[in-house]
Structures are given as C-alpha cells and as structure tokens.
Coordinates of C-alpha atoms and ligand atoms in Angstrom, one line a residue:
X1 CA 61.2 -32.1 15.9
X2 CA 57.6 -31.2 15.0
X3 CA 56.9 -30.5 11.3
X4 CA 56.7 -26.7 10.9
X5 CA 56.4 -26.0 7.2
X6 CA 52.7 -25.8 6.0
X7 CA 52.4 -26.6 2.4
X8 CA 49.2 -27.6 0.5
X9 CA 47.3 -28.2 3.6
X10 CA 49.9 -30.5 5.3
X11 CA 52.6 -30.0 7.9
X12 CA 56.0 -31.0 6.6
X13 CA 59.6 -31.2 7.5
X14 CA 62.1 -29.6 5.1
X15 CA 62.7 -31.9 2.1
X16 CA 66.4 -32.3 3.1
X17 CA 65.5 -32.6 6.8
X18 CA 67.2 -29.2 7.5
X19 CA 66.4 -27.2 10.6
X20 CA 67.6 -24.2 12.6
X21 CA 67.5 -23.2 16.2
X22 CA 65.8 -20.0 17.4
X23 CA 67.6 -18.3 20.3
X24 CA 66.2 -16.0 23.0
X25 CA 67.8 -12.5 22.7
X26 CA 67.5 -12.4 26.5
X27 CA 69.8 -15.2 27.4
X28 CA 70.6 -17.0 24.1
X29 CA 68.9 -20.3 25.2
X30 CA 67.4 -22.3 22.4
X31 CA 63.6 -21.6 22.5
X32 CA 62.6 -23.6 19.4
X33 CA 64.0 -25.7 16.6
X34 CA 62.1 -25.3 13.3
X35 CA 62.4 -26.6 9.8
X36 CA 64.4 -24.6 7.3
X37 CA 62.8 -24.9 3.9
X38 CA 64.7 -25.8 0.7
X39 CA 64.2 -24.2 -2.7
X40 CA 62.1 -27.3 -3.6
X41 CA 59.8 -26.7 -0.6
X42 CA 59.4 -23.1 -1.6
X43 CA 58.5 -24.1 -5.2
X44 CA 56.0 -26.6 -3.7
X45 CA 54.4 -23.9 -1.7
X46 CA 54.1 -21.6 -4.7
X47 CA 52.6 -24.4 -6.7
X48 CA 50.1 -25.1 -4.0
X49 CA 49.1 -21.5 -3.7
X50 CA 48.8 -21.0 -7.5
X51 CA 46.8 -24.3 -8.0
X52 CA 44.4 -23.4 -5.2
X53 CA 43.9 -19.9 -6.5
X54 CA 43.3 -21.1 -10.1
X55 CA 41.0 -23.9 -9.0
X56 CA 38.5 -21.3 -7.5
X57 CA 38.3 -23.3 -4.3
X58 CA 38.5 -20.1 -2.3
X59 CA 37.8 -17.3 -4.8
X60 CA 34.3 -18.9 -5.2
X61 CA 33.5 -18.0 -1.6
X62 CA 31.6 -14.7 -1.2
X63 CA 33.1 -11.8 0.7
X64 CA 30.7 -12.6 3.6
X65 CA 31.9 -16.2 3.8
X66 CA 35.5 -15.3 3.8
X67 CA 34.8 -12.6 6.4
X68 CA 33.2 -15.3 8.6
X69 CA 36.4 -17.4 8.3
X70 CA 38.5 -14.4 9.3
X71 CA 36.2 -13.7 12.2
X72 CA 36.6 -17.3 13.3
X73 CA 40.4 -17.1 13.2
X74 CA 40.1 -14.0 15.4
X75 CA 38.1 -16.0 18.0
X76 CA 40.8 -18.8 17.9
X77 CA 43.5 -16.2 18.3
X78 CA 41.7 -14.8 21.3
X79 CA 41.4 -18.3 22.8
X80 CA 45.1 -18.9 22.4
X81 CA 46.3 -15.4 23.1
X82 CA 48.5 -16.2 26.1
X83 CA 50.1 -19.3 24.5
X84 CA 51.0 -17.3 21.3
X85 CA 52.2 -14.3 23.3
X86 CA 54.6 -16.6 25.3
X87 CA 56.1 -17.9 22.0
X88 CA 56.5 -14.4 20.7
X89 CA 58.1 -13.3 23.9
X90 CA 60.5 -16.3 23.7
X91 CA 61.6 -15.3 20.2
X92 CA 61.9 -11.6 20.6
X93 CA 62.9 -11.3 24.2
X94 CA 60.2 -8.8 24.8
X95 CA 58.2 -8.8 28.1
X96 CA 55.3 -11.2 28.1
X97 CA 52.9 -8.3 28.9
X98 CA 54.0 -6.5 25.8
X99 CA 53.7 -9.6 23.7
X100 CA 50.1 -10.0 25.1
X101 CA 49.3 -6.4 24.0
X102 CA 50.7 -7.3 20.5
X103 CA 48.6 -10.4 20.1
X104 CA 45.5 -8.5 21.3
X105 CA 46.3 -6.1 18.4
X106 CA 46.5 -9.1 16.1
X107 CA 43.0 -10.1 17.1
X108 CA 41.8 -6.5 16.5
X109 CA 43.3 -6.6 13.0
X110 CA 41.5 -9.8 12.1
X111 CA 38.2 -8.3 13.5
X112 CA 38.7 -5.1 11.5
X113 CA 39.2 -6.9 8.2
X114 CA 36.3 -9.3 8.9
X115 CA 34.0 -6.3 9.4
X116 CA 35.4 -4.6 6.3
X117 CA 34.8 -7.7 4.2
X118 CA 31.0 -7.6 4.6
X119 CA 30.7 -4.0 3.4
X120 CA 29.6 -3.4 -0.2
X121 CA 32.7 -3.1 -2.4
X122 CA 31.2 -3.1 -5.8
X123 CA 29.4 -0.1 -7.4
X124 CA 27.3 0.9 -10.4
X125 CA 28.7 3.6 -12.6
X126 CA 26.4 6.1 -14.4
X127 CA 27.8 6.2 -17.9
X128 CA 25.0 8.4 -19.2
X129 CA 23.5 5.8 -21.5
X130 CA 20.1 4.3 -20.7
X131 CA 20.8 1.0 -22.4
X132 CA 24.1 0.4 -20.7
X133 CA 24.7 -1.0 -17.2
X134 CA 28.2 -0.5 -15.9
X135 CA 29.6 -2.0 -12.8
X136 CA 32.9 -1.9 -10.9
X137 CA 33.6 -5.2 -9.2
X138 CA 36.4 -6.3 -6.9
X139 CA 38.2 -9.6 -7.3
X140 CA 41.0 -11.3 -5.5
X141 CA 44.4 -10.3 -6.8
X142 CA 45.9 -13.7 -7.0
X143 CA 48.9 -15.3 -5.2
X144 CA 50.8 -13.2 -2.7
X145 CA 54.1 -13.7 -0.9
X146 CA 53.8 -12.2 2.6
X147 CA 57.2 -11.5 4.2
X148 CA 57.5 -10.3 7.8
X149 CA 60.1 -8.8 10.1
X150 CA 61.1 -9.7 13.7
X151 CA 60.1 -6.6 15.8
X152 CA 56.3 -7.2 15.8
X153 CA 56.4 -10.7 14.2
X154 CA 52.7 -11.8 14.2
X155 CA 51.2 -8.3 14.1
X156 CA 53.1 -7.4 10.9
X157 CA 52.1 -10.8 9.3
X158 CA 48.5 -10.2 10.5
X159 CA 48.3 -6.9 8.6
X160 CA 48.9 -9.0 5.4
X161 CA 47.2 -12.3 6.1
X162 CA 43.8 -11.0 7.3
X163 CA 43.2 -8.8 4.2
X164 CA 44.6 -11.5 1.9
X165 CA 42.0 -14.0 3.3
X166 CA 39.1 -11.6 3.1
X167 CA 40.1 -10.7 -0.5
X168 CA 40.3 -14.4 -1.5
X169 CA 44.0 -14.5 -2.3
X170 CA 46.2 -17.6 -1.9
X171 CA 49.5 -16.9 -0.2
X172 CA 52.8 -18.0 1.2
X173 CA 53.8 -16.5 4.6
X174 CA 57.5 -16.1 5.4
X175 CA 58.2 -14.8 8.9
X176 CA 61.6 -13.6 10.0
X177 CA 63.9 -16.5 10.6
X178 CA 64.6 -15.0 14.0
X179 CA 61.0 -15.1 15.1
X180 CA 59.0 -17.9 13.4
X181 CA 57.0 -19.4 16.3
X182 CA 53.9 -17.1 16.3
X183 CA 53.5 -17.5 12.5
X184 CA 53.5 -21.3 13.0
X185 CA 50.8 -21.0 15.7
X186 CA 48.7 -18.7 13.4
X187 CA 48.9 -21.2 10.5
X188 CA 47.5 -24.0 12.9
X189 CA 44.5 -21.7 13.6
X190 CA 44.0 -20.9 9.9
X191 CA 43.9 -24.7 9.3
X192 CA 41.6 -25.2 12.3
X193 CA 39.2 -22.5 11.1
X194 CA 38.6 -24.5 7.9
X195 CA 40.6 -22.6 5.2
X196 CA 40.7 -24.6 2.0
X197 CA 43.9 -26.6 1.3
X198 CA 46.6 -24.8 -0.5
X199 CA 45.3 -21.3 0.2
X200 CA 47.6 -20.6 3.1
X201 CA 51.2 -21.9 3.1
X202 CA 54.1 -21.3 5.5
X203 CA 57.8 -21.3 4.5
X204 CA 60.6 -20.8 7.1
X205 CA 64.2 -19.8 6.7
X206 CA 66.4 -16.9 6.0
X207 CA 65.4 -14.6 3.2
X208 CA 68.7 -15.0 1.5
X209 CA 68.0 -18.8 1.2
X210 CA 64.2 -19.1 0.7
X211 CA 63.4 -15.6 -0.5
X212 CA 64.5 -15.6 -4.1
X213 CA 61.6 -17.5 -5.6
X214 CA 59.1 -15.9 -3.3
X215 CA 59.9 -12.5 -4.8
X216 CA 60.6 -13.5 -8.4
X217 CA 58.6 -16.6 -9.4
X218 CA 56.2 -15.6 -12.3
X219 CA 53.4 -17.4 -10.5
X220 CA 53.5 -14.8 -7.7
X221 CA 51.2 -11.8 -8.4
X222 CA 52.2 -9.7 -5.4
X223 CA 54.8 -9.3 -2.7
X224 CA 53.8 -7.6 0.6
X225 CA 56.9 -7.0 2.6
X226 CA 57.8 -5.3 5.9
X227 CA 61.5 -4.9 6.7
X228 CA 64.6 -3.0 5.9
X229 CA 65.1 -0.5 3.0
X230 CA 67.8 -2.6 1.3
X231 CA 65.7 -5.7 1.2
X232 CA 62.8 -3.6 -0.1
X233 CA 65.0 -2.4 -2.9
X234 CA 66.0 -6.0 -3.7
X235 CA 62.3 -7.0 -3.8
X236 CA 61.5 -4.1 -6.2
X237 CA 64.3 -5.2 -8.6
X238 CA 63.1 -8.8 -8.5
X239 CA 59.5 -7.8 -9.1
X240 CA 60.3 -5.9 -12.3
X241 CA 60.4 -8.9 -14.7
X242 CA 56.8 -9.9 -14.1
X243 CA 55.5 -6.5 -13.0
X244 CA 54.3 -7.8 -9.6
X245 CA 52.2 -5.6 -7.4
X246 CA 54.2 -4.4 -4.4
X247 CA 53.2 -3.4 -0.9
X248 CA 56.4 -2.3 1.0
X249 CA 56.8 -1.0 4.6
X250 CA 60.4 -0.1 5.0
X251 CA 60.7 1.8 8.3
X252 CA 61.5 5.4 9.0
X253 CA 63.5 8.1 10.8
X254 CA 60.6 9.8 12.4
X255 CA 60.7 13.5 13.5
X256 CA 59.3 14.4 16.9
X257 CA 58.9 18.2 17.1
X258 CA 58.3 20.0 20.4
X259 CA 57.3 23.7 20.3
X260 CA 57.9 25.9 23.4
X261 CA 54.1 26.5 23.7
X262 CA 53.3 22.9 24.2
X263 CA 52.4 21.0 27.3
X264 CA 56.1 20.3 27.8
X265 CA 55.8 17.7 30.6
X266 CA 53.5 15.6 28.5
X267 CA 55.7 16.0 25.5
X268 CA 58.8 14.9 27.4
X269 CA 57.0 11.8 28.8
X270 CA 55.9 10.9 25.3
X271 CA 59.3 11.6 23.8
X272 CA 60.8 9.0 26.2
X273 CA 58.2 6.4 25.2
X274 CA 58.5 7.2 21.5
X275 CA 62.2 6.7 21.4
X276 CA 62.8 3.8 23.9
X277 CA 59.6 1.6 23.7
X278 CA 60.7 -1.9 22.6
X279 CA 64.3 -0.5 22.8
X280 CA 63.7 1.5 19.6
X281 CA 62.9 -1.5 17.5
X282 CA 59.8 0.1 16.1
X283 CA 59.5 1.4 12.5
X284 CA 57.6 4.5 13.8
X285 CA 59.9 5.1 16.7
X286 CA 60.3 8.8 17.5
X287 CA 64.1 8.7 17.6
X288 CA 64.7 12.2 16.0
X289 CA 63.8 14.8 18.6
X290 CA 63.5 18.3 17.2
X291 CA 63.0 20.8 20.0
X292 CA 62.6 24.6 20.1
X293 CA 65.8 26.2 21.3
X294 CA 64.3 28.0 24.3
X295 CA 63.2 24.8 26.0
X296 CA 66.1 22.6 24.8
X297 CA 67.8 22.3 28.2
X298 CA 64.7 21.6 30.2
X299 CA 63.5 19.0 27.7
X300 CA 66.9 17.2 27.2
X301 CA 67.9 17.2 30.9
X302 CA 64.6 15.6 31.9
X303 CA 64.8 13.0 29.0
X304 CA 68.3 12.1 30.1
X305 CA 67.2 11.7 33.7
X306 CA 64.3 9.5 32.6
X307 CA 66.5 7.5 30.3
X308 CA 68.9 6.7 33.1
X309 CA 66.0 5.2 35.1
X310 CA 64.6 2.9 32.4
X311 CA 64.8 -0.6 33.7
X312 CA 65.9 -3.2 31.2
X313 CA 64.9 -6.9 31.6
X314 CA 63.8 -10.1 30.1
X315 CA 60.4 -11.7 29.5
X316 CA 59.7 -12.7 33.1
X317 CA 61.0 -9.6 34.8
X318 CA 57.9 -7.9 36.1
X319 CA 59.7 -4.7 36.9
X320 CA 61.3 -4.4 33.5
X321 CA 60.2 -1.6 31.2
X322 CA 61.8 -2.7 28.0
X323 CA 63.9 -5.6 26.7
X324 CA 66.9 -6.6 24.7
X325 CA 67.8 -6.0 21.0
X326 CA 67.0 -8.9 18.7
X327 CA 70.5 -10.2 18.0
X328 CA 74.2 -9.9 18.5
X329 CA 74.7 -8.5 15.1
X330 CA 72.0 -5.9 15.6
X331 CA 73.6 -4.8 18.9
X332 CA 76.9 -4.5 17.1
X333 CA 75.3 -2.4 14.4
X334 CA 73.7 0.0 17.0
X335 CA 77.0 0.3 18.8
X336 CA 78.7 1.3 15.5
X337 CA 75.9 3.8 14.8
X338 CA 76.5 5.6 18.1
X339 CA 80.3 5.6 17.6
X340 CA 79.8 7.2 14.1
X341 CA 77.5 9.8 15.6
X342 CA 80.1 10.8 18.2
X343 CA 82.8 10.9 15.5
X344 CA 80.6 13.2 13.4
X345 CA 80.3 15.7 16.4
X346 CA 77.3 14.6 18.3
X347 CA 77.5 14.8 22.1
X348 CA 76.8 11.5 24.0
X349 CA 74.7 12.5 27.0
X350 CA 73.8 9.0 28.3
X351 CA 74.1 5.3 27.2
X352 CA 75.9 4.5 24.0
X353 CA 76.9 1.0 25.0
X354 CA 75.8 -2.4 26.0
X355 CA 74.4 -2.8 29.5
X356 CA 77.0 -4.1 31.9
X357 CA 74.6 -5.4 34.5
X358 CA 75.4 -9.0 35.4
X359 CA 71.9 -10.2 34.7
X360 CA 72.2 -8.8 31.2
X361 CA 75.5 -10.5 30.4
X362 CA 74.0 -13.2 28.2
X363 CA 71.5 -10.9 26.4
X364 CA 71.7 -8.2 23.8
X365 CA 70.8 -5.3 26.1
X366 CA 71.7 -1.8 24.9
X367 CA 71.4 1.2 27.2
X368 CA 68.9 4.0 26.3
X369 CA 71.0 6.6 24.5
X370 CA 70.8 10.3 23.8
X371 CA 73.0 12.1 21.3
X372 CA 72.8 15.9 21.6
X373 CA 74.1 18.7 19.3
X374 CA 73.1 16.8 16.2
X375 CA 72.7 18.4 12.8
X376 CA 70.7 17.3 9.8
X377 CA 73.5 16.0 7.6
X378 CA 74.8 13.5 10.3
X379 CA 74.5 9.8 9.6
X380 CA 72.8 9.3 13.0
X381 CA 70.1 11.8 12.0
X382 CA 69.4 10.5 8.6
X383 CA 69.7 6.7 9.1
X384 CA 67.5 4.4 11.1
X385 CA 69.4 2.7 14.0
X386 CA 66.4 0.6 15.0
X387 CA 67.8 0.8 18.5
X388 CA 67.2 3.0 21.6
X389 CA 69.1 6.0 20.3
X390 CA 67.6 9.5 20.3
X391 CA 69.2 12.3 18.4
X392 CA 68.5 15.9 19.3
X393 CA 68.3 18.9 17.0
X394 CA 67.1 22.5 17.8
X395 CA 65.1 25.0 15.8
X396 CA 64.0 28.7 16.2
X397 CA 61.1 29.1 13.8
X398 CA 58.1 27.1 12.6
X399 CA 59.5 27.1 9.1
X400 CA 62.8 25.6 10.4
X401 CA 60.9 22.9 12.3
X402 CA 59.0 21.9 9.2
X403 CA 62.2 21.9 7.1
X404 CA 64.0 19.7 9.6
X405 CA 61.0 17.3 9.9
X406 CA 61.0 16.9 6.1
X407 CA 64.7 16.6 5.7
X408 CA 64.8 12.8 5.4
X409 CA 64.5 10.2 2.7
X410 CA 61.9 8.5 4.8
X411 CA 58.3 9.5 5.5
X412 CA 56.6 7.0 7.8
X413 CA 55.4 9.0 10.7
X414 CA 56.1 12.1 12.8
X415 CA 54.7 13.9 15.8
X416 CA 54.4 17.5 17.0
X417 CA 53.5 19.2 20.2
X418 CA 52.0 22.7 20.4
X419 CA 49.0 24.3 22.2
X420 CA 48.6 26.7 19.2
X421 CA 45.8 24.9 17.3
X422 CA 46.4 26.8 14.0
X423 CA 50.1 26.3 14.1
X424 CA 49.7 22.6 14.9
X425 CA 47.4 22.2 11.9
X426 CA 49.8 24.1 9.6
X427 CA 52.8 21.9 10.6
X428 CA 50.7 18.7 10.5
X429 CA 49.8 19.5 6.9
X430 CA 53.3 20.5 5.9
X431 CA 55.0 17.4 7.2
X432 CA 55.4 14.7 4.5
X433 CA 54.9 11.5 6.5
X434 CA 52.1 8.8 6.3
X435 CA 51.0 9.4 9.9
X436 CA 51.2 12.6 11.9
X437 CA 50.4 12.7 15.6
X438 CA 49.5 16.1 17.1
X439 CA 50.1 16.3 20.9
X440 CA 50.6 12.5 21.0
X441 CA 53.1 10.0 19.6
X442 CA 52.6 6.4 18.6
X443 CA 49.0 5.2 18.7
X444 CA 47.5 3.5 15.7
X445 CA 44.2 1.7 15.0
X446 CA 43.4 -1.0 12.5
X447 CA 40.6 1.2 11.1
X448 CA 43.1 3.8 9.9
X449 CA 45.6 3.5 7.0
X450 CA 49.3 2.9 7.9
X451 CA 52.2 3.4 5.5
X452 CA 55.0 5.6 4.3
X453 CA 55.7 8.5 2.0
X454 CA 59.0 8.5 0.0
X455 CA 61.4 5.7 0.8
X456 CA 59.4 4.4 3.7
X457 CA 57.5 2.3 1.3
X458 CA 54.7 1.8 -1.2
X459 CA 51.0 1.4 -0.5
X460 CA 49.1 1.3 2.8
X461 CA 48.2 -1.4 5.2
X462 CA 45.2 -1.4 7.5
X463 CA 42.2 0.9 7.1
X464 CA 40.1 0.3 4.0
X465 CA 43.1 0.6 1.6
X466 CA 44.7 -2.3 3.4
X467 CA 42.1 -4.6 1.8
X468 CA 42.3 -2.9 -1.6
X469 CA 45.9 -3.9 -1.9
X470 CA 44.8 -7.5 -2.3
X471 CA 42.0 -6.8 -4.8
X472 CA 41.9 -6.3 -8.5
X473 CA 39.3 -3.8 -9.9
X474 CA 37.3 -4.9 -12.9
X475 CA 34.9 -2.7 -15.0
X476 CA 32.0 -4.7 -16.5
X477 CA 30.1 -2.8 -19.3
X478 CA 26.9 -4.5 -20.5
X479 CA 25.0 -3.1 -23.5
X480 CA 21.4 -4.1 -23.0
X481 CA 20.3 -3.0 -26.6
X482 CA 23.1 -4.3 -28.8
X483 CA 23.6 -2.5 -32.1
X484 CA 26.2 -2.0 -34.7
X485 CA 29.1 0.3 -33.7
X486 CA 28.9 2.2 -37.0
X487 CA 32.5 3.3 -36.9
X488 CA 33.8 1.8 -40.1
X489 CA 31.8 1.9 -43.3
X490 CA 29.8 -1.3 -44.0
X491 CA 29.4 -0.2 -47.7
X492 CA 29.4 -3.3 -49.9
X493 CA 31.5 -1.6 -52.6
X494 CA 34.5 -3.5 -53.8
X495 CA 33.1 -7.0 -53.0
X496 CA 32.0 -7.7 -56.5
Ligands
TXE501 O1 65.5 -6.9 7.9 P1 65.3 -7.6 6.6 P2 66.7 -7.1 9.0 C1 64.9 -2.2 9.4 C2 65.8 -1.9 10.6 C3 66.7 -3.0 10.7 C4 66.9 -3.3 9.2 C5 67.5 -4.6 8.9 O2 66.4 -0.7 10.3 O3 67.9 -2.7 11.3 O4 65.7 -3.1 8.7 O5 66.7 -5.6 9.6 C6 63.3 -11.3 4.7 N1 64.1 -12.0 -0.3 N2 63.7 -2.9 9.8 O6 68.0 -7.3 8.4 O7 66.6 -8.3 6.1 C7 63.9 -11.7 6.1 O8 64.1 -13.1 6.1 C8 63.0 -12.2 0.4 C9 62.5 -2.2 9.7 O9 66.2 -8.0 10.0 O10 64.7 -6.7 5.7 C10 62.8 -11.3 7.0 O11 61.7 -12.2 6.9 N3 63.0 -12.0 1.7 C11 61.3 -3.0 9.9 C12 62.3 -10.0 6.3 O12 62.8 -10.0 5.0 C13 64.1 -11.5 2.4 C14 61.3 -4.2 10.7 C15 62.9 -8.7 7.0 O13 64.3 -8.8 7.0 C16 65.3 -11.3 1.6 C17 62.6 -4.8 10.7 C18 65.3 -11.5 0.2 N4 66.3 -11.3 -0.5 C19 63.7 -4.2 10.3 N5 66.2 -10.8 2.5 C20 60.0 -2.3 9.9 N6 59.7 -1.6 8.7 O14 59.2 -2.3 10.8 C21 65.6 -10.8 3.7 N7 64.3 -11.2 3.7

C-alpha cells in the first residue's frame, strides 16, 4: 500500500501500520486502501505545521510569491483534472462528468485566490497627526486545521487550502474518511509546486479517532470545518479553551419560494434541479419548496412527473442524471427521515424508498422523493435530510412566504421566483440567509462570499472575505517626532 499520510514534507504510513478501505457507494467495491493515522501521527503533523510556521520558512514569502505558488498548483490541477475527477467519482459514486465539473471549480478556486493575493491588502490610516504614520498590515494567522466533508470532497478542501496558502498559514488537512483520494492527489501537487516542508500536512482517518487533537491542541490557531451541525458544535466546544478562530459551514434547510407571478416553467425546472442534484447531498440544496397556493397543483404535479423520470446511475452510466447516497448508514437515515415525515402527516407523492432496480442492488440509491402537505413545525421541514427529499408548503401572501422562508434555525441559502421586480427585491432583502437567488437557484462563483446566517455557520469562504479568515490584522503606529507623553507629572518633588 502506498504511503498516504503527508507529514513534514514526507509521505508516510501510519505509525502502527493501520489502514482502511474506501468503498464505492455505487457497488461497494474497494476503490482504495489508505493509511489511518494514529494520535501520534496527528501530533507529528501539528508539530510540523507549528515548527514550519514559527520558523518563517513560508511567512517570509511575499503575498506575490505565495500567489504564484497557488497559481502553479492551479496549473497542475488542470493538468491532472481527469485523473483526480476519476478518484473523486470512485469515492463518492457521482458521475465522472459531475466530478470533472467539480475539479474545474477547484481550479477556479485556486485561480481566484492567486489573483486576490496580489492585490494590495495593507493600508495607511489618517490619524490626524502630521508626525505619525499609521499602517494596517495583514499577517498570516498561524496554524490551521482544515476539515472537509464527503459531498464535494476536493472543492470544500480547496476553499480552505487555497486561501491558507496565499495567506501564508501552515496547516493540516483532514478530508472525510469516506472520500480521501482527491485530497491525497492535491497534496502531491502542493509538494510538486515547491511548497516548503511542513507547511502542508495531510492526516487521514475518522474524525472521532484523529479529530480530537486537530480541534483542541493549543498549537492550532484556527479550525476551518465543513460538515454537520453536531460536529460543528463539538468543534466550538473544543476551541473554547484556547480561543481558536473558527470558520464553520454547517449546511442548511434552504427555502425555495415560487410566487404565482413567476416564470413558472423555469421555476419548476430549477426546483427539480435544486432538490435532486447530487441526490440532495448539497449543503445549499433547495429541498424546502414554498409555493403560492394558486399554483400549487400545477407546480407539484409537474415536479412529481419530472422526479419519476430522473435516471439514477453510477459513475460510468452516461445516461444517468444523478448517483447514489454516500453510505448505507446515510441511506438508512434518509429512509427514517421520510418515515418520520409521513408519521407527522406529510403526504408521500413519490419515492420514499431505496431504488429496487437490479442494477442498483449493490449501491445506496434512494428514489427522488416529494412530501406534500407539510407544515413548518414538522421534523422533515426543519431538519436537513441531505438526501433527495423535497418538502412542500403553501402560502397566500408575501408576508407569509417571508415568514416561512425565515422559520428555520439555518440560514445558508434560499431562492425566490417572481416577475415583480420590487417584490423580489423586498423578499430577497427580508430573507435571512447567506446567499439569495432571485429567479435562479444554485449557482455560485469563487469571487463571491459563501456562508451562513444563524446555525449554518460562522464566517465566509470564497470572495475576499475567504482570504481574510486566514489573516491577522495588525495596526503599526510610528511616531516620527518622539516626545514625552506628559500624562503623569515629572515633578521632582519627593525625591530628596
Ligand atoms: O458529517 P461530519 P457526516 C451534514 C448532513 C449530513 C450530516 C452528517 O446533514 O447528513 O452533516 O454528515 C470530521 N473532530 N453535512 O456525519 O461527521 C469527519 O471525519 C474533528 C453537511 O458525514 O460532520 C469529516 O471529515 N473532525 C455538509 C468531517 O468532520 C470530525 C457536508 C465531516 O463529518 C469530528 C457533509 C470530530 N470530533 C455533511 N467528527 C455541508 N455543510 O456541506 C467528525 N469529523
């Protein structure tokens, strides 16, 4: 087995020789066997990151030099795009074409941060005193743990690694144990591009085994995490003792509002995509449909017809439109979620169970599902299933649509459809979510900030703010005509 941990500039096996198999969600075959780090490997990785940071080996590079490195990694990613996409498709079960789109987005992320790095970050401050020069400078934050999920494995890691490199941080990457292969490939490219030893480190294994030190060790300055709410809460608790900076992206339950005055055909088509793309395993999936009562039947009947036609299939199935769920336990969780919705009074219109097609027998395929007659207090409306399950609620007034759209502890994203420009602007402003799409659902660009209100997380990735997360801000005040402060008396009385 190849050595797959990357610690202090060297590829290593786990210190106890431990390894685990990665299984395809499509047919359960073993697609890779990778090292599973021990606690002592994790501590070695933290030591390497801390030592490299404190030595100045990378922080001494200018922003322009680090941007050039990130740009070079983008070139290497582009060179290896198909190979990496195949690995990601093996791990996630998603179609190769989708994985290729994702790796193209990874390249775009690296290019965005490389371009941002060469912009001027520091600034002069006019403090109103001729003899004082005052400057705000930006410095690398320190050592970061970068922990990623399994739905968009390399993309979510890229949103963290690219800005961390531009900023000059040292870091430890930990991808999901279910999808480690693309992170291993990225680490090879980071090495090939000439990153100094110890700056980038890779730890593999389940969070419950290798995560504790990554989120609590005092030598870690920051944890950037994308994953479930419960894990996010665990990370916040662990970060308290040493007041670590946190960047958390914890998913959402995203409202998708259709007004009767919208282009309803376009809205329906986008609603199908929003809910069922990647079988709903998308943090910004539009799985909570909120539709004006007068068009409910037209919209829902058409969505159900479309859902029935969605073709499920594995990586190599050219006719497939979406793939399996990530694991058996996730499939079981989504099944229970639908059962609970029905028990609470929702009406199952389609799906609600595992695919029974013979070609899906070995995979974790769940049918596109629509639950109608939902109300806001139901578990299935409030909680994220992270599967292909759309819930439907109705409204009569604009105020009701806004209230429903905001009746959630999450706040990652939301969409609305209306041809009334003023109404669309009012609703977009009233919805408390980090991204709002008007007459659209789903697109994002690395140039625009991404992140959540409320329990969807803390901080923002991408955009300009996505780099700021990895920087400290320092104010340097220089008095060019030093003089006494004169605050306390320098009277010599009492010295005799
Ligand atoms: O995520 P976890 P899971 C949501 C989605 C899903 C649920 C649970 O609703 O059903 O989360 O998914 C690492 N210390 N999202 O259980 O456990 C873990 O190894 C340090 C939303 O797969 O949060 C993995 O690398 N690390 C989401 C990462 O955290 C720990 C994407 C995510 O795993 C750890 C995925 C610990 N104690 C799921 N425990 C999104 N926001 O896009 C786990 N990890």
